[in-house]
Coordinates of C-alpha atoms in Angstrom, one line a residue:
M1 CA 85.8 -73.9 -27.1
I2 CA 82.4 -73.0 -28.6
K3 CA 82.2 -72.6 -32.4
K4 CA 79.3 -70.3 -33.3
N5 CA 77.8 -70.5 -36.8
Y6 CA 74.8 -69.7 -38.9
I7 CA 73.3 -71.7 -41.8
E8 CA 71.3 -69.7 -44.3
T9 CA 68.1 -71.1 -45.8
T10 CA 66.6 -70.3 -49.2
D11 CA 63.4 -69.1 -47.5
G12 CA 64.6 -66.2 -45.4
H13 CA 65.8 -67.8 -42.2
S14 CA 69.3 -67.8 -40.7
I15 CA 69.7 -70.7 -38.3
Y16 CA 72.1 -70.3 -35.4
F17 CA 74.1 -73.3 -34.3
E18 CA 77.1 -74.0 -32.2
N19 CA 79.5 -76.8 -31.5
N20 CA 81.6 -77.7 -28.5
G21 CA 83.4 -80.6 -26.9
N22 CA 85.8 -83.1 -28.3
N23 CA 86.0 -83.1 -32.1
E24 CA 86.8 -86.8 -31.9
G25 CA 84.0 -87.5 -29.5
L26 CA 80.6 -89.0 -30.1
P27 CA 78.5 -86.6 -32.2
V28 CA 75.2 -85.4 -30.7
V29 CA 72.7 -82.8 -31.7
F30 CA 70.6 -81.2 -29.0
L31 CA 67.0 -80.3 -29.8
H32 CA 65.6 -77.7 -27.4
G33 CA 62.0 -77.6 -26.2
G34 CA 59.5 -74.9 -26.9
P35 CA 58.5 -74.2 -29.5
G36 CA 59.7 -70.6 -29.0
S37 CA 62.6 -71.1 -26.6
G38 CA 66.2 -71.8 -27.6
C39 CA 69.3 -73.5 -26.3
S40 CA 70.5 -72.4 -22.9
E41 CA 73.8 -72.7 -21.0
S42 CA 72.2 -75.5 -18.9
S43 CA 71.7 -77.5 -22.1
R44 CA 75.5 -78.1 -22.3
E45 CA 75.5 -79.7 -18.9
F46 CA 74.1 -82.9 -20.4
F47 CA 77.3 -83.7 -22.2
D48 CA 80.8 -84.4 -20.9
Q49 CA 83.0 -82.3 -23.3
S50 CA 85.8 -84.8 -23.2
K51 CA 83.4 -87.5 -24.6
W52 CA 80.9 -85.7 -26.8
Y53 CA 81.0 -83.5 -29.9
S54 CA 77.9 -81.5 -29.2
T55 CA 75.8 -79.4 -31.6
F56 CA 73.2 -77.1 -30.3
F57 CA 70.9 -75.1 -32.6
D58 CA 68.2 -72.6 -32.1
Q59 CA 65.2 -73.6 -34.2
R60 CA 63.6 -71.2 -36.7
G61 CA 62.3 -68.0 -34.9
C62 CA 64.0 -69.0 -31.7
G63 CA 67.0 -67.9 -29.6
L64 CA 69.7 -66.4 -31.8
S65 CA 68.2 -67.6 -35.1
K66 CA 66.9 -64.9 -37.3
P67 CA 64.4 -63.4 -37.8
S68 CA 63.4 -63.7 -34.2
G69 CA 59.9 -64.9 -33.5
E70 CA 59.2 -65.5 -37.2
I71 CA 56.5 -68.1 -38.0
K72 CA 56.5 -67.7 -41.8
N73 CA 58.3 -70.6 -43.4
N74 CA 58.5 -72.2 -40.0
N75 CA 57.1 -75.7 -39.6
T76 CA 58.1 -79.1 -38.4
N77 CA 59.2 -80.4 -41.8
L78 CA 61.4 -77.4 -42.4
L79 CA 62.9 -77.8 -38.9
V80 CA 63.8 -81.5 -39.8
E81 CA 65.5 -80.2 -43.0
D82 CA 67.5 -77.7 -40.9
I83 CA 68.8 -80.5 -38.7
E84 CA 69.8 -82.5 -41.7
N85 CA 71.5 -79.5 -43.4
I86 CA 73.5 -78.8 -40.2
R87 CA 74.6 -82.5 -40.1
L88 CA 75.7 -82.3 -43.8
K89 CA 77.5 -79.0 -43.2
L90 CA 79.4 -80.5 -40.3
K91 CA 80.2 -83.7 -42.4
I92 CA 78.9 -85.9 -39.6
R93 CA 77.9 -89.4 -40.9
K94 CA 75.6 -90.3 -37.9
W95 CA 74.8 -88.6 -34.7
V96 CA 72.9 -89.1 -31.5
V97 CA 69.7 -87.1 -31.5
F98 CA 68.8 -85.7 -28.0
G99 CA 65.4 -84.0 -27.6
G100 CA 63.5 -82.7 -24.7
S101 CA 59.8 -81.8 -24.6
W102 CA 59.0 -80.3 -28.1
G103 CA 62.5 -81.4 -29.0
S104 CA 61.6 -85.0 -28.4
T105 CA 58.8 -84.7 -31.0
L106 CA 61.2 -83.1 -33.4
A107 CA 63.8 -85.9 -32.7
L108 CA 61.3 -88.6 -33.5
K109 CA 60.2 -86.8 -36.7
Y110 CA 63.9 -86.4 -37.8
A111 CA 64.7 -90.1 -37.0
F112 CA 61.7 -91.2 -39.0
H113 CA 62.8 -89.1 -42.1
Y114 CA 66.5 -89.7 -41.8
P115 CA 67.1 -93.0 -40.0
E116 CA 70.4 -93.5 -41.7
S117 CA 71.7 -90.3 -40.0
V118 CA 70.8 -91.4 -36.5
S119 CA 73.0 -93.6 -34.3
A120 CA 70.7 -93.3 -31.2
L121 CA 67.9 -91.3 -29.7
I122 CA 67.8 -89.8 -26.2
L123 CA 64.3 -88.5 -25.4
R124 CA 63.3 -86.8 -22.2
G125 CA 60.0 -85.1 -21.1
I126 CA 58.3 -86.5 -24.2
F127 CA 55.8 -84.2 -25.8
L128 CA 54.0 -85.6 -28.9
A129 CA 51.9 -82.5 -29.6
T130 CA 48.6 -84.3 -29.3
N131 CA 45.5 -82.2 -28.9
H132 CA 45.3 -83.3 -25.3
E133 CA 48.9 -82.3 -24.6
I134 CA 48.6 -79.0 -26.3
E135 CA 45.4 -78.3 -24.3
W136 CA 47.1 -79.2 -21.1
F137 CA 50.2 -77.0 -21.9
L138 CA 48.2 -74.0 -23.0
F139 CA 45.4 -74.1 -20.5
G140 CA 45.6 -76.9 -17.9
L141 CA 48.8 -75.7 -16.2
K142 CA 47.1 -72.5 -15.1
R143 CA 45.4 -74.5 -12.3
F144 CA 48.7 -75.2 -10.7
I145 CA 51.0 -72.3 -11.6
S146 CA 48.5 -69.5 -12.4
E147 CA 50.9 -66.6 -11.8
Q148 CA 53.5 -68.0 -14.2
W149 CA 50.8 -69.1 -16.7
Y150 CA 49.4 -65.5 -16.9
K151 CA 52.9 -64.1 -17.4
F152 CA 53.4 -66.7 -20.2
V153 CA 50.3 -65.8 -22.1
E154 CA 51.0 -62.0 -21.8

């Protein structure tokens, strides 16, 4: 059963998160890519519900978090604090931090700031937000998938 929740911040954001799986299972937080996307149904497929207690959250301005598309009071350090505040609210001592693409960058930043809260890292499609990677993501991809790229920038 999925438990849907919001955590309110002091700076005008309402952060959506949900939990599912085995309450006694290994706790994991899933950090979606983007920035700008959100968690999806397919994100749940990474975790066997009988073995994991999974937390998914939509980062500031993304998915079901409010306000939608907001960039004010929305930066990497605040996202790291949101992750930690969710962990504290759920009373989880340590959890596995799973991040993909932009989520891998966020996972590394969180682990750096809160190593005592991390039991393990799972990183896929690593994106470190270097100038080269941003340039490739924003402009280089149009050489290979031009139709999708033009839809994206619209």
